[in-house]
Amino acid sequence: METSHGPVEPIVQIRDLTKIYRQGDIDVTALAGVSLDIAPGEFVVLMGPSGSGKSTLLHLLAGIDRATSGTVLVQGINIANLNESELAGWRNQNVGFVFQSFNLIPVLTAAENVELPLLLTALSRSERKAQVRTALELVGLGDRAHHRPDQLSGGQQQRVAIARAIATDPALLVADEPTGNLDAKSAADVLNLLQRLSREAGKTVIMVTHDPKAASYGTRSLHLEKGEVERDVRATSFTP
Amino acid sequence: MTLASFVAKNALRNRRRALLTILSVAISCALLVTLLTLQRELTTPPESEASSLRIIARNKVSLMQPLPYKQLTQIERIPGVKQVSPFTYFGGKFRDEEATGWAQFAVDPARFRQLIIEGRITDGSYEDFIRDRNSCLLGRDTLDRYQLKVGDKLKFTGTFYPVDFEVRIAAVYQGTVDDRNCFFHHKLLDELMGGWGMAGTWYLCADSPAVVNDVINRVDATFANTSAEVRTETERAFQLSFVSMFGNVKLLTGAISLVVVFTLILVSASTMSMAIRERFRELAVLKALGFQRRELAGFILAESFALSTLGGALGIGGAWAFWNQMDVLTFGHLTLQKLTKGFMPYFEVTPRIMATGAIVAAVLGIVAAIMPMITMSRTSVVEGLKTLD
Ligand SMILES: Nc1ncnc2c1ncn2[C@@H]1O[C@H](COP(=O)(O)OP(=O)(O)O)[C@@H](O)[C@H]1O
Ligand SMILES: [Mg+2]
């Protein structure tokens, strides 16, 4: 499928995406007809005031929520056409999630948390182990594999969460305010890591943030306002 | 890590709650098994034909009140009565014991023979017992317990009766529901009491099971409106009359069992819901990672099922050990038969009752998981992620 927008085929194509929440008699429009393309390897930063629809957009393109109208194509697949269980399988293979509050399973070690999404794959035990080690080493926590979340700092927990997000080697990484609960130093580590994943591993990263400093790590920033894209800025230079 | 070890880790994450859940299921299952066993005990018909033929007649006023000895000849003449013997509970103390846990009964040895036909004579001879009025017939268990042998003298001190006596062991019996008793000559008791002329109760044997009820009615009728009216019932009913409210016990145990099962379901279902509710967000995360609703439902079910079957195994096993292995657990010092002096000969946790308990525990594990599974599958990833956020 060739598009006229550029030489690279977009990994995500969003058309007229609308999400309306019905609360009693009142309709809340979270997204009002958003259209945009995201190229593979881009590091997109979603910004905008609270309630502008950033999380909603992220949820829709990551396949954990359904749009009221409009389409999301990821690698040519209209995810609205997938049923619940197909969508779950699709997420497992194509999307990695990073949350503000880490959301690791407290009873599992770092390695086990990273292994979770791999349990759904056909990989053997030893293949899973190898993949877990690679992911943990990539985030710089190879030596913390057997620590439980409560034995790790916030920044380390978030890096474990990133390792979990990349465990199945998905093309898309979505992150909703991943540095919101972190101190400046840990936040910088996490942002550097996401940047490296996009630059070196070719991951397409889509990150929601409030922090303009965090935004500077991206290759492109989208400013949302009342459910619409207000500004779409491509960075000309990368952060040192 | 495997899915199974993931489930196990989740189930045990809150150790105190897991333990409480397991214990509550265990205690309830043990209670249920006990109640079912009690119910079986109280509704099991006599197991041998011999015991189904036996009848006891006692003073209508009270068991403590003796009956005139002259009733014997009247009972003997009642159609359907095959044999009758006086049967008087002596309740004495053996040697210097503070209290003696086994009973002595005064009987007419020649007549009594037909009334204790399950008993085999293992030592000595019954004829010897009949011949010598200063001898006794002793149960094997008591013989072994005191390391006695035929020919030994047993000394008893009266408690109800103001007399003491000494008898020689003439014969030893074994094979009845209670192999601990000592039977001695009613004549001896009568003599010691200075020509008492009374008997504690009458022990009868009917010709056939078909006439048992008729015999009971006839005996009652024979002494109606006399100075010593009797109350006649089967041996089994007599034994069970010691369990108060016999008539209602079956209903009562049934009702309590139902309440136990119901409470069990409520308790486990609510602990299970609690365990799942506090993990809603994690379940949402797992969904985001690609786990499907049916997989997560499987986790919830497996966790609930594991906890409740573990509790069930513990409770049922415990009840079995307590009731069936009491003698082993107490190194032979206690059995329920001994505790109840033979009134509960069938009190046994049967495989059938254990299976019933196991089914209840398993069903419980499933039922307790239903609500959490429904709530989990109704909650979307986005909703789930918002909880506690
Ligand atoms: N489940 C919901 N029910 C009703 N309204 C919602 C729901 N989720 C989000 N909204 C509304 O949609 C709008 C966009 O929300 P969101 O995408 O979370 O904003 P952001 O992430 O930019 O702060 C807000 O007005 C919010 O109140
Ligand atoms: Mg948000």
XYZ file of C-alpha atoms and ligand atoms in Angstrom:
657
model
C 0.000 0.000 0.000
C 1.740 3.131 -1.255
C 0.756 6.553 0.019
C 1.365 9.942 -1.439
C 2.712 11.427 1.804
C 6.248 10.334 1.464
C 8.669 7.646 0.551
C 8.058 5.615 3.736
C 4.797 3.801 4.280
C 3.283 4.962 7.618
C 3.063 2.390 10.366
C 0.008 4.078 11.856
C -2.698 5.753 9.796
C -5.438 7.523 11.697
C -8.479 8.876 9.853
C -11.305 10.979 11.310
C -10.889 9.323 14.663
C -13.650 10.290 17.039
C -14.345 9.180 20.568
C -17.429 10.355 22.360
C -18.153 9.394 25.950
C -21.801 9.367 26.862
C -22.354 10.404 30.453
C -26.055 10.410 31.132
C -27.463 13.113 28.875
C -24.137 14.761 28.239
C -21.797 13.740 25.444
C -18.134 14.338 26.100
C -16.103 14.499 22.925
C -12.648 13.238 23.826
C -11.432 13.067 20.240
C -13.021 15.083 17.469
C -12.006 13.693 14.098
C -8.248 13.294 14.334
C -6.322 12.304 11.240
C -2.588 11.701 11.140
C 0.114 9.345 9.917
C 3.048 8.075 11.924
C 6.118 6.726 10.180
C 8.071 3.725 11.454
C 10.805 4.711 13.904
C 9.258 8.017 14.786
C 9.264 9.135 18.413
C 5.990 11.004 18.697
C 5.286 13.089 21.758
C 1.630 13.857 22.536
C 1.193 17.075 24.458
C -1.662 19.289 25.469
C -3.657 20.329 28.459
C -5.304 17.868 30.750
C -8.482 16.459 29.219
C -7.413 17.274 25.660
C -7.675 13.623 24.574
C -4.054 12.471 24.681
C -4.678 9.281 26.604
C -7.769 8.536 24.577
C -5.780 8.757 21.351
C -3.076 6.527 22.787
C -5.626 3.940 23.941
C -7.316 3.847 20.548
C -4.186 3.355 18.526
C -2.879 0.760 20.974
C -6.078 -1.249 20.652
C -7.248 -1.135 24.271
C -10.292 1.005 23.533
C -12.743 1.290 20.661
C -13.422 4.437 18.639
C -16.871 5.916 18.183
C -16.063 6.463 14.498
C -13.076 6.729 12.204
C -10.311 4.215 11.594
C -6.940 3.247 12.944
C -4.759 1.247 10.577
C -1.615 -0.224 12.030
C 0.664 -1.809 9.465
C -2.337 -1.823 7.162
C -4.599 -3.623 9.615
C -7.827 -1.933 10.631
C -7.859 -2.854 14.263
C -11.567 -2.095 14.568
C -12.151 -5.240 12.525
C -10.492 -7.484 15.079
C -12.617 -9.164 17.718
C -11.675 -9.064 21.411
C -9.458 -12.101 21.342
C -7.807 -11.271 18.004
C -7.141 -7.799 19.340
C -5.534 -9.248 22.486
C -3.246 -11.392 20.342
C -2.498 -8.420 18.124
C -1.502 -6.267 21.115
C 0.730 -9.011 22.403
C 2.660 -9.082 19.128
C 2.531 -5.438 18.049
C 2.233 -3.086 21.016
C 4.353 -2.533 24.087
C 2.830 -0.592 26.968
C 4.561 1.690 29.447
C 2.403 3.270 32.144
C 2.884 6.194 34.472
C 2.675 3.965 37.545
C 4.887 1.168 36.157
C 2.198 -1.477 36.768
C 4.548 -4.342 37.420
C 3.118 -7.436 39.088
C 4.410 -7.140 42.671
C 4.740 -10.868 43.357
C 6.906 -11.468 40.307
C 10.601 -10.748 39.895
C 11.838 -8.361 37.219
C 12.618 -11.301 34.947
C 9.213 -12.858 35.516
C 7.459 -9.581 34.805
C 9.332 -9.326 31.538
C 8.498 -12.929 30.745
C 4.732 -12.402 31.162
C 3.894 -11.359 27.577
C 6.180 -14.126 26.308
C 4.050 -16.763 28.036
C 1.494 -16.136 25.314
C 3.937 -16.901 22.535
C 5.061 -20.234 21.157
C 8.583 -19.704 22.504
C 10.207 -22.459 24.542
C 11.288 -21.923 28.107
C 14.912 -21.388 27.162
C 14.036 -19.073 24.289
C 11.902 -17.035 26.681
C 14.758 -16.883 29.152
C 17.158 -15.671 26.489
C 14.726 -13.013 25.333
C 14.118 -11.852 28.903
C 17.855 -11.520 29.471
C 18.323 -9.553 26.258
C 15.497 -7.171 27.171
C 16.751 -6.638 30.723
C 20.297 -6.044 29.510
C 19.036 -3.582 26.958
C 17.459 -1.498 29.736
C 20.592 -1.865 31.851
C 19.094 -4.134 34.502
C 20.718 -7.442 33.690
C 21.890 -7.637 37.303
C 18.443 -6.989 38.783
C 16.654 -9.909 37.139
C 15.717 -11.603 40.382
C 14.645 -8.535 42.300
C 11.004 -7.941 43.000
C 9.502 -4.529 42.161
C 9.550 -3.425 45.802
C 13.305 -4.000 45.813
C 13.816 -1.621 42.893
C 13.767 2.165 42.616
C 11.042 3.908 40.618
C 13.358 4.475 37.691
C 14.457 0.842 37.731
C 10.846 -0.313 37.874
C 9.998 1.794 34.869
C 12.947 0.329 32.982
C 11.693 -3.168 33.845
C 8.316 -2.080 32.486
C 10.043 -0.964 29.278
C 11.832 -4.311 29.073
C 8.435 -5.984 29.431
C 7.039 -3.722 26.708
C 9.755 -4.735 24.231
C 9.891 -8.423 25.220
C 7.821 -9.641 22.271
C 9.643 -7.203 19.968
C 6.570 -5.161 18.995
C 6.794 -2.409 16.393
C 4.873 0.086 18.523
C 5.695 1.354 21.995
C 3.052 3.459 23.715
C 3.817 5.306 26.914
C 1.355 7.390 28.938
C 3.305 9.890 31.041
C 6.108 7.390 31.721
C 8.141 9.938 33.671
C 5.229 11.348 35.663
C 6.210 9.471 38.819
C 9.971 9.794 38.482
C 12.672 12.169 39.700
C 14.604 14.145 37.084
C 17.538 11.752 36.895
C 15.392 8.619 36.508
C 13.152 10.436 34.046
C 16.163 11.277 31.897
C 17.269 7.613 31.974
C 13.851 6.459 30.856
C 13.622 9.079 28.110
C 17.084 8.242 26.848
C 16.097 4.625 26.765
C 12.946 5.292 24.759
C 14.937 7.477 22.396
C 17.523 4.744 21.898
C 14.790 2.212 21.226
C 13.384 4.415 18.525
C 16.729 5.352 16.992
C 18.602 2.079 17.299
C 15.930 -0.583 17.401
C 13.598 1.194 15.001
C 10.660 1.151 17.424
C 7.858 3.572 16.811
C 7.374 5.313 20.141
C 4.261 7.282 21.008
C 4.499 9.026 24.343
C 2.119 11.254 26.247
C 3.781 13.835 28.454
C 3.200 17.135 30.199
C 6.843 17.909 30.498
C 8.296 20.107 27.710
C 11.758 18.762 28.562
C 10.523 15.237 27.964
C 9.050 16.398 24.694
C 12.476 17.386 23.462
C 13.485 13.721 23.230
C 10.986 13.068 20.473
C 11.299 13.488 16.748
C 7.866 15.019 16.497
C 5.374 16.587 18.830
C 1.615 16.704 18.470
C -0.277 19.283 20.473
C -3.843 18.333 21.243
C -6.504 20.774 22.259
C -10.106 19.766 22.954
C -9.787 16.535 21.044
C -8.150 18.010 17.976
C -4.580 18.199 16.769
C -3.606 21.835 17.126
C 0.017 21.674 16.115
C 2.177 18.993 14.562
C 5.852 19.856 14.901
C 8.757 17.806 13.553
C 11.982 18.406 15.401
C 14.801 19.551 13.236
C 17.485 18.502 15.609
C 17.782 15.875 18.316
C 18.607 16.453 21.928
C 22.301 16.024 22.605
C 8.032 -19.184 35.047
C 4.960 -21.008 33.795
C 1.299 -20.043 33.855
C 0.796 -22.520 36.709
C 3.535 -20.982 38.837
C 2.123 -17.549 38.041
C -1.271 -18.666 39.374
C 0.374 -20.173 42.455
C 2.290 -16.974 43.181
C -0.857 -14.935 42.839
C -2.843 -17.255 45.073
C -0.249 -16.991 47.817
C 0.543 -13.293 47.417
C -1.461 -12.400 50.460
C -0.393 -15.237 52.697
C -2.628 -14.340 55.575
C -5.719 -14.197 53.413
C -4.824 -17.393 51.566
C -4.345 -19.116 54.906
C -7.618 -17.777 56.264
C -9.455 -18.872 53.141
C -7.943 -22.342 53.321
C -8.669 -22.622 57.037
C -12.253 -21.437 56.737
C -12.913 -23.961 53.990
C -11.098 -26.645 55.985
C -13.072 -26.056 59.171
C -16.354 -25.913 57.315
C -15.582 -29.099 55.402
C -14.578 -30.873 58.610
C -17.830 -29.742 60.192
C -19.815 -30.852 57.183
C -18.172 -34.268 57.129
C -18.812 -34.656 60.855
C -22.453 -33.726 60.486
C -22.929 -36.120 57.592
C -21.239 -38.846 59.618
C -23.476 -38.133 62.586
C -26.513 -38.219 60.377
C -25.446 -41.541 58.954
C -24.842 -42.867 62.434
C -28.295 -41.875 63.549
C -30.073 -43.339 60.573
C -28.130 -46.513 60.006
C -30.230 -49.556 60.782
C -28.674 -52.228 62.998
C -26.069 -53.998 60.981
C -26.651 -57.543 62.207
C -29.848 -59.519 62.294
C -29.093 -60.463 65.872
C -29.065 -56.859 67.024
C -32.220 -56.056 65.089
C -34.002 -58.749 67.086
C -32.976 -57.438 70.463
C -35.312 -55.415 72.620
C -34.909 -53.627 75.907
C -37.670 -53.035 78.407
C -37.104 -50.522 81.164
C -39.117 -48.837 83.830
C -41.371 -46.247 82.273
C -40.673 -43.794 85.076
C -36.933 -43.743 84.569
C -34.034 -45.899 83.632
C -32.775 -45.681 87.216
C -35.960 -47.230 88.555
C -35.709 -51.059 88.794
C -38.426 -53.514 87.762
C -39.878 -56.398 89.796
C -38.152 -59.696 89.044
C -41.427 -61.475 88.786
C -42.067 -59.750 85.424
C -39.611 -62.235 83.925
C -42.050 -65.128 83.830
C -44.761 -62.923 82.322
C -42.465 -61.675 79.553
C -41.343 -65.195 78.830
C -44.904 -66.190 78.017
C -45.489 -63.351 75.544
C -45.752 -64.752 71.982
C -42.770 -63.856 69.834
C -40.329 -63.636 72.748
C -37.573 -66.121 72.166
C -35.504 -65.328 75.215
C -35.339 -62.835 78.039
C -32.749 -62.088 80.670
C -32.467 -59.572 83.465
C -29.978 -56.890 82.505
C -28.891 -54.693 85.383
C -26.286 -52.004 85.072
C -24.043 -52.256 88.098
C -21.719 -49.351 87.280
C -19.076 -50.306 89.810
C -15.473 -49.246 90.188
C -12.816 -51.739 89.281
C -10.010 -52.257 91.801
C -8.935 -48.848 93.111
C -9.896 -46.860 90.037
C -11.359 -43.390 90.518
C -13.860 -44.107 87.774
C -14.204 -47.132 85.575
C -14.975 -46.483 81.936
C -16.424 -49.919 81.177
C -19.611 -51.395 82.480
C -20.638 -54.428 84.526
C -24.047 -55.946 83.976
C -25.842 -58.528 86.068
C -27.504 -61.106 83.788
C -28.888 -64.626 83.887
C -26.017 -66.435 82.142
C -28.069 -69.310 80.748
C -30.610 -66.949 79.237
C -28.081 -64.339 78.239
C -26.234 -66.707 75.950
C -28.814 -66.245 73.198
C -28.646 -62.493 73.606
C -24.963 -62.095 72.953
C -24.636 -64.375 69.986
C -22.209 -62.100 68.109
C -19.741 -62.690 70.902
C -17.329 -65.540 70.340
C -15.783 -67.141 73.375
C -12.040 -66.791 72.921
C -10.834 -68.022 76.314
C -12.364 -70.162 79.028
C -15.831 -71.613 78.594
C -19.336 -70.229 78.743
C -20.491 -73.381 80.561
C -18.051 -72.567 83.322
C -19.592 -69.082 83.530
C -23.091 -70.581 83.821
C -22.007 -73.060 86.464
C -20.165 -70.751 88.844
C -22.215 -67.898 90.283
C -19.029 -66.198 91.435
C -17.649 -65.962 87.929
C -17.987 -63.538 85.073
C -17.848 -63.181 81.313
C -15.361 -60.467 80.368
C -14.808 -58.554 77.129
C -11.566 -59.076 75.301
C -10.653 -55.354 75.270
C -10.770 -55.123 79.039
C -8.893 -58.385 79.425
C -6.102 -57.067 77.220
C -6.105 -53.603 78.730
C -5.425 -54.916 82.239
C -3.427 -57.901 81.009
C -5.794 -60.307 82.717
C -6.363 -63.980 82.066
C -9.013 -66.581 82.720
C -9.089 -67.454 86.387
C -8.093 -63.983 87.591
C -10.306 -62.406 90.207
C -11.938 -59.046 89.565
C -12.955 -56.861 92.484
C -15.725 -54.278 92.086
C -16.973 -51.583 94.421
C -20.585 -50.528 94.005
C -21.554 -46.948 93.263
C -25.303 -47.164 92.589
C -25.573 -50.358 94.623
C -24.175 -50.448 98.154
C -22.404 -53.734 97.628
C -18.941 -54.920 96.630
C -18.038 -58.262 95.135
C -15.320 -60.315 93.590
C -15.735 -62.573 90.572
C -13.487 -64.966 88.718
C -13.037 -64.666 84.964
C -14.663 -67.812 83.552
C -14.870 -66.830 79.889
C -13.793 -64.091 77.499
C -15.912 -62.809 74.600
C -15.070 -60.863 71.485
C -16.888 -59.656 68.374
C -19.675 -57.455 69.748
C -19.922 -53.689 69.259
C -18.487 -53.207 72.703
C -15.982 -55.802 73.831
C -15.244 -54.199 77.175
C -18.122 -55.216 79.402
C -18.192 -57.591 82.305
C -21.271 -59.791 82.756
C -21.910 -61.542 86.078
C -24.682 -63.526 87.754
C -27.849 -61.674 88.599
C -28.304 -64.158 91.415
C -25.105 -62.907 92.993
C -26.303 -59.316 92.938
C -29.698 -60.346 94.263
C -28.102 -62.234 97.114
C -25.701 -59.441 97.991
C -28.651 -57.071 98.072
C -30.319 -59.383 100.566
C -32.959 -60.848 98.286
C -33.590 -57.747 96.239
C -36.187 -59.236 93.924
C -35.684 -56.583 91.253
C -33.916 -56.171 87.911
C -32.605 -53.035 86.199
C -33.997 -53.768 82.748
C -35.128 -56.724 80.672
C -33.155 -57.759 77.688
C -35.225 -59.646 75.133
C -34.772 -61.395 71.858
C -37.649 -61.737 69.387
C -38.328 -64.777 67.240
C -37.999 -62.881 63.964
C -37.627 -59.303 62.704
C -41.260 -59.388 61.620
C -42.552 -59.724 65.172
C -40.254 -57.186 66.841
C -42.848 -54.433 66.800
C -45.593 -56.735 68.049
C -43.408 -57.923 70.886
C -42.655 -54.335 71.864
C -46.355 -53.509 71.964
C -47.260 -56.664 73.846
C -44.632 -56.144 76.516
C -45.778 -52.571 77.042
C -49.389 -53.719 77.184
C -48.688 -56.531 79.620
C -47.533 -54.115 82.299
C -49.778 -51.201 81.470
C -51.645 -49.996 84.540
C -49.475 -52.020 86.913
C -47.283 -50.518 89.591
C -44.271 -51.015 87.328
C -45.128 -49.960 83.819
C -42.410 -50.516 81.238
C -41.134 -48.767 78.205
C -39.989 -51.171 75.543
C -37.907 -50.389 72.504
C -35.367 -51.947 70.206
C -31.824 -52.125 71.425
C -30.811 -49.622 68.782
C -33.518 -47.157 69.702
C -32.567 -47.606 73.335
C -28.972 -46.769 72.542
C -29.990 -43.823 70.439
C -32.319 -42.497 73.108
C -29.154 -41.402 74.835
C -28.618 -38.998 71.995
C -31.107 -36.363 72.969
C -33.788 -35.270 70.544
C -33.166 -38.280 68.369
C -36.239 -37.652 66.298
C -35.084 -34.220 65.270
C -31.420 -34.906 64.992
C -31.599 -35.967 61.385
C -33.496 -32.851 60.425
C -31.213 -30.754 62.545
C -27.980 -32.150 61.122
C -29.390 -31.784 57.624
C -30.294 -28.157 58.257
C -26.954 -27.364 59.865
C -25.132 -28.997 56.956
C -27.008 -26.780 54.538
C -26.229 -23.675 56.560
C -22.583 -24.693 56.729
C -22.386 -25.165 52.981
C -24.160 -21.885 52.351
C -21.970 -19.928 54.762
C -18.945 -21.585 53.248
C -19.925 -20.374 49.813
C -20.531 -16.833 51.036
C -17.263 -16.628 52.937
C -15.145 -18.066 50.150
C -16.904 -16.075 47.467
C -16.295 -12.852 49.326
C -12.626 -13.555 50.063
C -12.203 -14.531 46.440
C -13.875 -11.317 45.274
C -11.651 -9.336 47.590
C -8.550 -11.047 46.272
C -9.562 -10.291 42.699
C -10.835 -6.765 43.300
C -7.530 -5.576 44.641
C -5.930 -6.934 41.500
C -8.236 -5.308 38.986
C -5.552 -3.067 37.705
C -3.140 -5.932 37.287
C -5.755 -7.862 35.382
C -6.179 -4.826 33.122
C -2.420 -4.711 32.597
C -2.422 -8.411 31.744
C -5.210 -7.781 29.241
C -3.184 -4.973 27.682
C -0.225 -7.351 27.409
C -2.397 -9.675 25.362
C -3.964 -12.046 27.889
C -7.492 -12.919 26.902
C -10.555 -12.876 29.053
C -10.784 -16.630 29.121
C -7.161 -16.939 30.205
C -7.689 -14.472 33.019
C -10.926 -16.256 33.952
C -8.862 -19.431 34.029
C -6.395 -17.798 36.443
C -9.199 -16.721 38.762
C -10.844 -20.126 38.627
C -7.583 -21.976 39.170
C -6.728 -19.812 42.152
C -10.144 -20.194 43.732
C -10.264 -23.900 42.998
C -6.765 -24.494 44.359
C -7.460 -22.674 47.610
C -10.787 -24.351 48.220
C -9.703 -27.868 47.320
C -6.642 -27.451 49.497
C -8.911 -26.352 52.329
C -11.270 -29.211 51.543
C -8.490 -31.784 51.586
C -7.252 -30.441 54.886
C -10.697 -30.396 56.489
C -11.876 -33.741 55.168
C -8.552 -35.394 55.928
C -8.612 -33.859 59.376
C -12.126 -35.088 60.095
C -11.216 -38.552 58.836
C -8.121 -38.659 61.014
C -9.978 -37.336 64.027
C -12.954 -39.669 63.882
C -11.551 -42.764 62.214
C -8.027 -42.738 63.518
C -8.753 -41.543 67.025
C -7.312 -44.712 68.493
C -4.125 -44.324 66.447
C -3.817 -40.622 67.276
C -4.253 -41.318 70.981
C -2.058 -44.431 70.898
C -5.035 -46.639 71.513
C -6.367 -44.719 74.478
C -9.503 -43.420 72.862
C -12.062 -44.515 70.337
C -15.436 -43.028 69.695
C -17.027 -46.333 70.584
C -15.307 -46.187 73.920
C -16.184 -42.524 74.378
C -19.845 -43.195 73.722
C -19.733 -46.604 75.388
C -20.820 -48.285 72.212
C -23.786 -46.078 71.489
C -22.202 -44.900 68.275
C -20.896 -48.098 66.778
C -21.154 -46.861 63.193
C -19.621 -43.444 63.676
C -17.228 -43.640 60.809
C -16.258 -41.179 58.096
C -16.965 -43.271 55.006
C -15.410 -42.804 51.549
C -18.854 -41.743 50.374
C -19.048 -38.954 52.940
C -15.503 -37.869 52.110
C -16.430 -37.763 48.427
C -19.452 -35.604 49.257
C -17.189 -33.220 51.146
C -14.721 -33.137 48.256
C -17.490 -32.364 45.780
C -18.729 -29.531 47.994
C -15.192 -28.091 48.200
C -14.697 -28.349 44.435
C -18.071 -26.811 43.611
C -17.315 -24.107 46.125
C -14.059 -23.287 44.338
C -15.979 -22.875 41.122
C -18.916 -20.929 42.558
C -16.641 -18.523 44.442
C -14.863 -17.702 41.182
C -18.005 -16.864 39.220
C -18.613 -13.299 40.397
C -14.967 -12.208 40.132
C -14.797 -13.755 36.651
C -17.885 -11.868 35.530
C -16.643 -8.559 36.917
C -13.222 -9.120 35.386
C -14.601 -9.821 31.946
C -16.942 -6.823 32.097
C -14.157 -4.424 32.972
C -12.350 -2.956 29.993
C -8.601 -2.413 29.980
C -9.022 1.348 30.224
C -11.467 1.115 33.133
C -9.239 -1.378 34.881
C -6.162 0.815 34.494
C -8.007 3.728 36.054
C -8.726 1.889 39.290
C -6.473 3.096 42.093
C -4.757 5.444 39.673
N -14.374 6.876 30.708
C -14.691 8.171 30.454
N -15.947 8.574 30.606
C -16.276 9.847 30.355
N -15.422 10.775 29.935
C -14.152 10.419 29.773
C -13.705 9.108 30.014
N -12.390 9.027 29.761
C -12.028 10.263 29.369
N -13.073 11.101 29.377
C -13.067 12.491 28.970
O -12.470 12.596 27.710
C -11.655 13.707 27.672
C -10.246 13.322 27.259
O -9.679 12.499 28.265
P -8.193 11.987 28.219
O -7.954 11.400 26.886
O -7.973 11.134 29.386
O -7.381 13.334 28.368
P -5.840 13.553 28.667
O -5.171 12.260 28.689
O -5.399 14.450 27.581
O -5.798 14.253 29.982
C -11.727 14.393 29.004
O -12.683 15.429 28.953
C -12.211 13.291 29.905
O -12.983 13.841 30.947
Mg -4.184 11.242 30.291
